[in-house]
Amino acid sequence: MLFLQLLLGGLQTGALYALTACGFALIFGATKVFHFAHGASFTLAGYLFLLMWNNGYPAWLGVLAAILVATGFGVAMERFVYRPIQRHEGGFFTVFVAAFGVSLVVQNLVGMWAGRGFVVADSTLSRATEVLPEVFLAPVFWVSLAVAAVLFLALGLFLTRHPAGVALRALAQNSDLIRAYGLSSHRLSLLAFALGSALAAPAAVLTAITTGMNEAVGHHVMLISMAATIVGGVGSLKGAALAGLSLGVAESVVLNFADPQWAEAASFVVLFGFILFRPSGLFGHAVAR
Amino acid sequence: MRLSRRALLGSAIAAPTLARAQGGDPYVIGTLFPLSGPNAEYGKVFTEGVQLAMQHAQSEGMLRRPLRLQAEDTQALPQQAVVGMTKLVNVDRASYVMVGFTAVSKAVAPVGDRAKTVMVNGGAVGPDLAGLSPYFWNTIPLAHLETREMLPFMMRRNLKRVALVYVDDPLGDAILGILRNDLPRAGGQLVGSFSVPRTAQQFGPVAARIRQTRPDTVYIASFGAQQGQIIKGLRDNGVTVPLTSYSAMNLESIRNLAEAEGLLFTSQQTDFAAGDELTRRYAADFKARFGSDPGTYNTNYYNATRLFCLLAQKLERENKEVNGDTLRAALLEQKEFDLVGGRASFDEQGSMTAAIQINEVRGGRVNTVTG
Amino acid sequence: MTAYLANLATLAAIFGILAATLNVAVGYAGIFSVAHAVFFGLGAYAGAQLALLLVPDALLAMLVAALVAGGLSLCLALPALRVRGEYFVAASLGLQMMATTLFTEAKGLTGGMGGLVGIPRPMVLGFEVPTLALALAALVLILLATWLMARGSFGRTLRAIRDAESAAEALGKNINAAKALAVAFACAGAGVAGALFALHMSFVNVESFTLDQSVLVMAMVIVGGTGTLWGPLLGAVLLLSLPAGLSFLPFIPPTEIGAVQQIIYGAAMTLLMIFRPAGLLGDMRTGRKA
């Protein structure tokens, strides 16, 4: 029963990891920008939702605001930070340091504005009840899974049916080709950032309800997203989502066998192992030399 | 120390004209608190206590020289703390430095020891912080002592099967040791202990493991933002038994957390309503200046600052220089001081001992529990 | 003031060593590691334990630290030989996270979160010497070694690998050996810095060897300019003295000092990268892609 409980708990966490990871992977795949400030989108969305929730605004308005702020932040990052750097052919780590700087700024501004420390949106959604003997589930479990499923379905449809989605996938494969066909890769980059950042918002809202936020939460989100993108195989959204889900499950299920202090390391052992033995990831194209 | 001697000389010469007016170079009170990063909430709380004590000392005219606060951000990290400490000692010539957090305390202790600058901790409570240096004092009872006081109370409340969630640092280790050794003697049993990394965010899985041990209470030994996450994680995931902890829980973010209702934790004894004049003024002025009731940490750092003012006042009266050695001599000579919360006494190592009380969170407020 | 500046200078020299050695991996061999703090930590623990248990001889501590860190650099070389670019970044990230947990749990060797206290002051041949002198000497030696290496055939091999790995292989360069050697040199250097750090601080615990520290060292290299000799050193000095300098600003309310400093610090990094993407000393025309 413990195993089942851990598995279900892991699925709930994993669904949220999958959403943020998928957003990160979408951005990275389409634009080749290692968007280290993805965690900052998450933080901003979560805090804005908290603010609106605690001031009595309806939840849907809070969610909408969270999505808008995450999208706006992502677009602003691409427009004002990444694009100028890439114009100068800035390297991978130049982007990384710039994004790291922005994350620091966001984290501390949020701390100054919303207070430092732990905050949570108080809701009955996160309160678990015993559904089977020894197995506790909260309504938010179903919400998380449903939200993740619906969003992945919608994203899948968009990427395969809508012309812009198809172009986005093409951009991931070959950006020169896109240019040759006269499509604007700049506009597509913006689209990738908008979509990818928007995906972080629902996860942030659900995190604000369940585990709560502090202003430094973006860091952890970033690590998981990055790990999931690599494990899943760069360029594969399906892979990133599945890897995010598995990282969440692994982090939880490992408690069936080991003490909790090893939980975080366990996810990264998985990551390290993947890189050593299957560097192309779950669904990626071969990249090993 | 050259500077302070010159300053003392200066104030002696100026004495006839200025009389007891505050003049001369200020005494610099340094602080090494986390002011950014995940533990920044503590830095704010600590600083408030220092600020209020300085305000009171200045308005009372306790000292001939003014006081100046010099805050350095440590992010609760050792390296940043050493940079800040060398600045306080060598550039600002601080007379007195207040620190918090175990790693920070241990990292700055050698620097302060070499410079003979008094360092006072009112926030970190690991047992490894006693006797770090003759110049390192504590104005907080070390936490494992708090845990010991909690045991009889747990037995009276019939909380006999205890599960522990702890961060694996010297403090968590000490609490684990007490629960392992002293709890059975008191009539209880440690049914499970779960070490969590400092960076852990998800406590649903830990809650599942805890439920399996069927505890009567869960003792939480963590600090900072993580404490709130643990409480919420346990409550959300079917752990309904009473939660117990130590003074690190005395934070606004915990008081305001709905899931923290009924949380029991120890702290040093302070009766703000019925106490002496000093305590009453402190409680009233704190509320007026910061808009909330003072907590343990506000009080500890108020007391740490107050202690400096009392010692320096004594030294000024005796026309002695104010430095690490004279401060220490004065502390050991007097040993007992009127501080907020009543009389406090210090041992040879400079650690304060105080009576412990048990608190309960009810409706966003912290109430003292008796019995 | 002198003691304060000496302390800052010592830390700058130590981080200068870290940045300069990481630069060998990043700037010359194209190995992007965010696990440099792991080897910094290994060196620090090795040096500290040697000083605590045997003799507080600084040279011996540095040597042992270099051997331990250099020897264990295989952990990093292994993935480096298999994957490139962002994959390697993630591998080193995984290594960093595992090492942080191990440092916390292996209390017998590292003291865990409580750390190691009372590490004696550095001695050389029985005389106490300031850490600053040792750190500067080590820094000069490492910069000299880097300079010689960059000029020699080994440096050309590394640059060839960085710019076009397949081409280098086709030209008959032994890529694996060159990469492993570059990693070993970088990690051994980090170990030396670690030993100096432990002797300087007299206290070390795991909180100095986290991912944040690795990222900071990486930022030093990038800000200064990868692949340049002096860039990483400049980056180290800048990123250490910026927060220190900001703490002299008099007008910020005490409880907001930390946040304001961090905001200025973060904004400075971002603006610098936008306007000088190749780093302060990097060549703008040949700003490179990883």
Coordinates of N, CA and C in Angstrom, one line a residue, chain A residues 1-2 5-6 9-10 12-13 17 107-108 116-123 126-129 134-136 138 207-217 220 251-264, chain B residues 34-42 44 166 168 193-197 199-212 214 224-230 232-233 235-240 253-254 256-259:
Chain A
M1 N 0.8 -1.2 0.0 CA 0.0 0.0 0.0 C 0.9 1.3 0.0
L2 N 2.0 1.2 0.7 CA 2.9 2.3 0.7 C 3.3 2.6 -0.7
Q5 N 0.6 4.3 -2.6 CA 0.5 5.7 -2.2 C 1.7 6.6 -2.8
L6 N 2.9 6.0 -2.7 CA 4.0 6.8 -3.2 C 3.9 7.0 -4.7
G9 N 1.2 9.7 -5.4 CA 1.8 11.0 -5.0 C 2.8 11.4 -6.0
G10 N 3.6 10.5 -6.5 CA 4.6 10.8 -7.5 C 4.0 11.3 -8.8
Q12 N 1.2 12.8 -9.2 CA 0.7 14.2 -9.0 C 1.9 15.2 -9.2
T13 N 3.0 15.0 -8.5 CA 4.1 15.8 -8.6 C 4.7 15.8 -10.0
Y17 N 5.7 18.6 -12.9 CA 7.0 18.6 -13.5 C 6.9 18.5 -15.0
Q107 N 13.7 36.9 -8.4 CA 13.6 36.3 -7.1 C 13.6 37.4 -5.9
N108 N 14.5 38.3 -6.1 CA 14.6 39.3 -5.0 C 13.5 40.4 -5.0
R116 N 9.3 37.7 2.4 CA 10.1 36.5 2.3 C 9.5 35.4 3.1
G117 N 9.7 34.2 2.6 CA 9.2 33.1 3.4 C 8.2 32.3 2.7
F118 N 7.6 31.4 3.4 CA 6.7 30.4 2.8 C 5.3 31.0 2.7
V119 N 4.7 30.9 1.5 CA 3.3 31.3 1.3 C 2.6 30.2 0.5
V120 N 1.3 30.1 0.8 CA 0.5 29.1 0.2 C -0.9 29.6 0.0
A121 N -1.5 29.2 -1.1 CA -2.9 29.5 -1.3 C -3.8 28.5 -0.6
D122 N -4.5 29.0 0.4 CA -5.3 28.1 1.2 C -6.5 27.6 0.5
S123 N -6.6 26.3 0.4 CA -7.7 25.7 -0.4 C -8.0 24.3 0.1
S126 N -6.4 20.7 -1.8 CA -5.1 20.0 -1.5 C -5.3 19.0 -0.3
R127 N -6.5 19.0 0.3 CA -6.6 18.2 1.5 C -7.0 16.8 1.1
A128 N -6.1 15.8 1.5 CA -6.3 14.5 1.1 C -7.3 13.7 2.0
T129 N -8.0 12.8 1.4 CA -8.9 11.9 2.3 C -8.5 10.5 1.9
E134 N -5.3 3.2 3.8 CA -3.9 3.6 3.7 C -3.5 4.4 2.5
V135 N -4.4 4.7 1.7 CA -4.1 5.5 0.5 C -4.9 6.8 0.5
F136 N -4.2 7.9 0.6 CA -4.8 9.2 0.7 C -4.7 9.9 -0.6
A138 N -5.9 13.7 -2.7 CA -6.6 15.0 -2.6 C -7.2 15.3 -3.9
T207 N 1.1 24.3 -7.8 CA 2.1 24.2 -6.7 C 1.8 25.2 -5.6
A208 N 1.3 26.4 -6.0 CA 0.9 27.4 -5.0 C -0.1 26.8 -4.0
I209 N -1.0 26.0 -4.6 CA -2.1 25.4 -3.8 C -1.6 24.2 -2.9
T210 N -0.7 23.4 -3.5 CA -0.2 22.2 -2.8 C 1.0 22.4 -1.9
T211 N 2.2 22.5 -2.5 CA 3.4 22.6 -1.7 C 3.7 24.0 -1.3
G212 N 3.1 25.0 -1.9 CA 3.3 26.3 -1.5 C 4.6 26.9 -2.2
M213 N 4.8 28.2 -2.1 CA 5.9 28.8 -2.8 C 6.8 29.5 -1.8
N214 N 8.1 29.7 -2.2 CA 8.9 30.8 -1.6 C 9.6 31.4 -2.8
E215 N 10.2 32.5 -2.5 CA 10.7 33.3 -3.7 C 11.8 32.6 -4.4
A216 N 12.4 31.6 -3.8 CA 13.5 30.9 -4.4 C 13.1 29.6 -5.1
V217 N 11.8 29.4 -5.2 CA 11.3 28.1 -5.7 C 11.7 27.8 -7.2
H220 N 14.5 25.2 -8.2 CA 14.2 23.7 -8.2 C 13.5 23.4 -9.5
E251 N 11.3 10.4 -7.6 CA 11.5 11.1 -6.4 C 10.7 10.6 -5.2
S252 N 9.5 10.2 -5.6 CA 8.5 9.7 -4.5 C 8.7 8.2 -4.2
V253 N 8.8 7.4 -5.3 CA 8.8 6.0 -5.1 C 10.1 5.5 -4.4
V254 N 11.2 6.3 -4.6 CA 12.5 5.9 -4.0 C 12.3 5.8 -2.5
L255 N 11.3 6.5 -1.9 CA 11.1 6.4 -0.4 C 10.6 5.0 0.0
N256 N 10.2 4.2 -0.9 CA 9.8 2.9 -0.6 C 11.1 2.1 -0.2
F257 N 12.2 2.5 -0.8 CA 13.4 1.7 -0.6 C 14.5 2.4 0.2
A258 N 14.4 3.7 0.2 CA 15.6 4.4 0.9 C 15.0 5.5 1.7
D259 N 15.9 6.1 2.5 CA 15.5 7.2 3.4 C 15.3 8.5 2.6
P260 N 14.5 9.4 3.1 CA 14.2 10.6 2.3 C 15.3 11.5 1.9
Q261 N 16.4 11.4 2.6 CA 17.5 12.4 2.2 C 18.1 12.0 0.9
W262 N 17.8 10.8 0.4 CA 18.4 10.4 -0.9 C 17.5 10.7 -2.1
A263 N 16.2 11.2 -1.8 CA 15.2 11.3 -2.8 C 15.7 12.2 -4.0
E264 N 16.3 13.4 -3.6 CA 16.7 14.3 -4.7 C 17.8 13.8 -5.5
Chain B
P34 N 21.0 36.6 7.2 CA 20.6 36.4 5.8 C 19.5 37.4 5.4
L35 N 19.9 38.3 4.5 CA 18.9 39.3 4.1 C 18.4 39.1 2.7
S36 N 18.9 38.1 2.0 CA 18.4 37.6 0.7 C 18.5 36.1 0.7
G37 N 17.8 35.5 -0.3 CA 17.8 34.0 -0.4 C 16.7 33.4 0.5
P38 N 16.7 32.1 0.5 CA 15.6 31.4 1.2 C 15.4 31.6 2.7
N39 N 16.4 32.1 3.3 CA 16.3 32.3 4.8 C 16.1 33.8 5.2
A40 N 15.8 34.6 4.1 CA 15.8 36.1 4.4 C 14.7 36.5 5.4
E41 N 13.7 35.7 5.6 CA 12.6 36.1 6.5 C 13.2 36.2 7.9
Y42 N 14.2 35.4 8.2 CA 14.8 35.4 9.5 C 15.6 36.7 9.7
K44 N 15.1 39.6 8.5 CA 14.2 40.7 8.8 C 13.8 40.7 10.2
Y166 N 13.6 15.6 10.3 CA 14.6 16.5 10.6 C 15.6 16.8 9.5
D168 N 19.4 17.1 8.5 CA 20.5 16.4 9.0 C 21.7 17.3 9.3
S193 N 12.4 8.1 12.3 CA 13.1 9.3 12.1 C 13.4 9.5 10.6
F194 N 13.0 10.6 10.0 CA 13.2 10.8 8.6 C 14.0 12.1 8.3
S195 N 15.2 11.9 7.8 CA 16.0 13.0 7.5 C 15.7 13.5 6.1
V196 N 15.5 14.8 6.0 CA 15.2 15.4 4.7 C 16.3 16.4 4.3
P197 N 16.6 16.5 3.0 CA 17.5 17.5 2.5 C 17.0 18.9 2.8
T199 N 17.0 21.2 0.8 CA 16.3 21.8 -0.4 C 15.0 21.1 -0.8
A200 N 14.6 20.1 0.0 CA 13.4 19.3 -0.3 C 12.2 20.2 -0.3
Q201 N 11.3 19.9 -1.3 CA 10.1 20.7 -1.4 C 8.8 19.8 -1.2
Q202 N 8.9 18.6 -1.6 CA 7.8 17.7 -1.6 C 7.8 16.8 -0.3
F203 N 6.7 16.9 0.4 CA 6.7 16.1 1.6 C 5.5 15.1 1.7
G204 N 4.8 15.0 0.5 CA 3.8 14.0 0.5 C 4.4 12.6 0.7
P205 N 5.4 12.2 0.0 CA 6.0 10.9 0.2 C 6.5 10.6 1.6
V206 N 7.1 11.6 2.3 CA 7.5 11.5 3.6 C 6.3 11.3 4.5
A207 N 5.2 12.0 4.2 CA 4.0 11.9 5.0 C 3.5 10.4 5.0
A208 N 3.6 9.8 3.8 CA 3.1 8.4 3.6 C 3.9 7.5 4.5
R209 N 5.3 7.7 4.5 CA 6.1 6.9 5.4 C 5.8 7.1 6.9
I210 N 5.5 8.4 7.2 CA 5.2 8.7 8.6 C 3.9 8.1 9.1
R211 N 2.9 8.1 8.2 CA 1.6 7.5 8.6 C 1.8 6.1 9.0
Q212 N 2.7 5.4 8.2 CA 2.9 4.0 8.5 C 3.5 3.7 9.9
R214 N 2.5 5.1 12.6 CA 1.3 5.4 13.5 C 1.8 6.2 14.7
G224 N 13.3 27.8 8.5 CA 13.0 28.6 7.3 C 11.8 28.2 6.6
A225 N 11.8 28.5 5.3 CA 10.6 28.3 4.5 C 10.2 26.8 4.5
Q226 N 11.2 25.9 4.7 CA 10.9 24.5 4.6 C 9.9 24.1 5.7
Q227 N 9.9 24.7 6.8 CA 9.0 24.3 7.9 C 7.6 24.4 7.5
G228 N 7.2 25.5 6.8 CA 5.8 25.6 6.4 C 5.5 24.5 5.4
Q229 N 6.4 24.2 4.5 CA 6.1 23.2 3.5 C 6.0 21.8 4.2
I230 N 6.8 21.6 5.2 CA 6.6 20.3 5.9 C 5.2 20.2 6.6
K232 N 2.5 21.8 5.9 CA 1.4 21.7 4.9 C 1.4 20.3 4.2
G233 N 2.6 19.8 3.9 CA 2.8 18.5 3.3 C 2.2 17.4 4.2
R235 N -0.1 17.7 6.7 CA -1.5 17.9 6.9 C -2.3 17.5 5.7
D236 N -1.8 17.9 4.5 CA -2.5 17.6 3.3 C -2.5 16.1 3.0
N237 N -1.6 15.4 3.5 CA -1.4 14.0 3.1 C -1.8 13.1 4.3
G238 N -2.8 13.4 5.0 CA -3.4 12.5 5.9 C -2.7 12.3 7.3
V239 N -1.7 13.2 7.6 CA -1.2 13.1 9.0 C -2.0 14.1 9.8
T240 N -2.8 13.6 10.7 CA -3.7 14.5 11.5 C -3.2 14.6 12.9
S253 N 5.1 33.7 9.0 CA 4.6 32.9 7.9 C 4.0 31.6 8.4
I254 N 4.5 31.1 9.6 CA 4.0 29.9 10.2 C 2.7 30.2 10.9
N256 N 0.6 32.4 10.2 CA -0.5 32.7 9.3 C -0.9 31.5 8.5
L257 N -0.2 30.3 8.6 CA -0.5 29.2 7.8 C -1.7 28.4 8.5
A258 N -2.8 28.2 7.7 CA -3.9 27.5 8.3 C -3.6 26.1 8.8
E259 N -2.7 25.4 8.1 CA -2.4 24.1 8.5 C -1.6 24.0 9.9

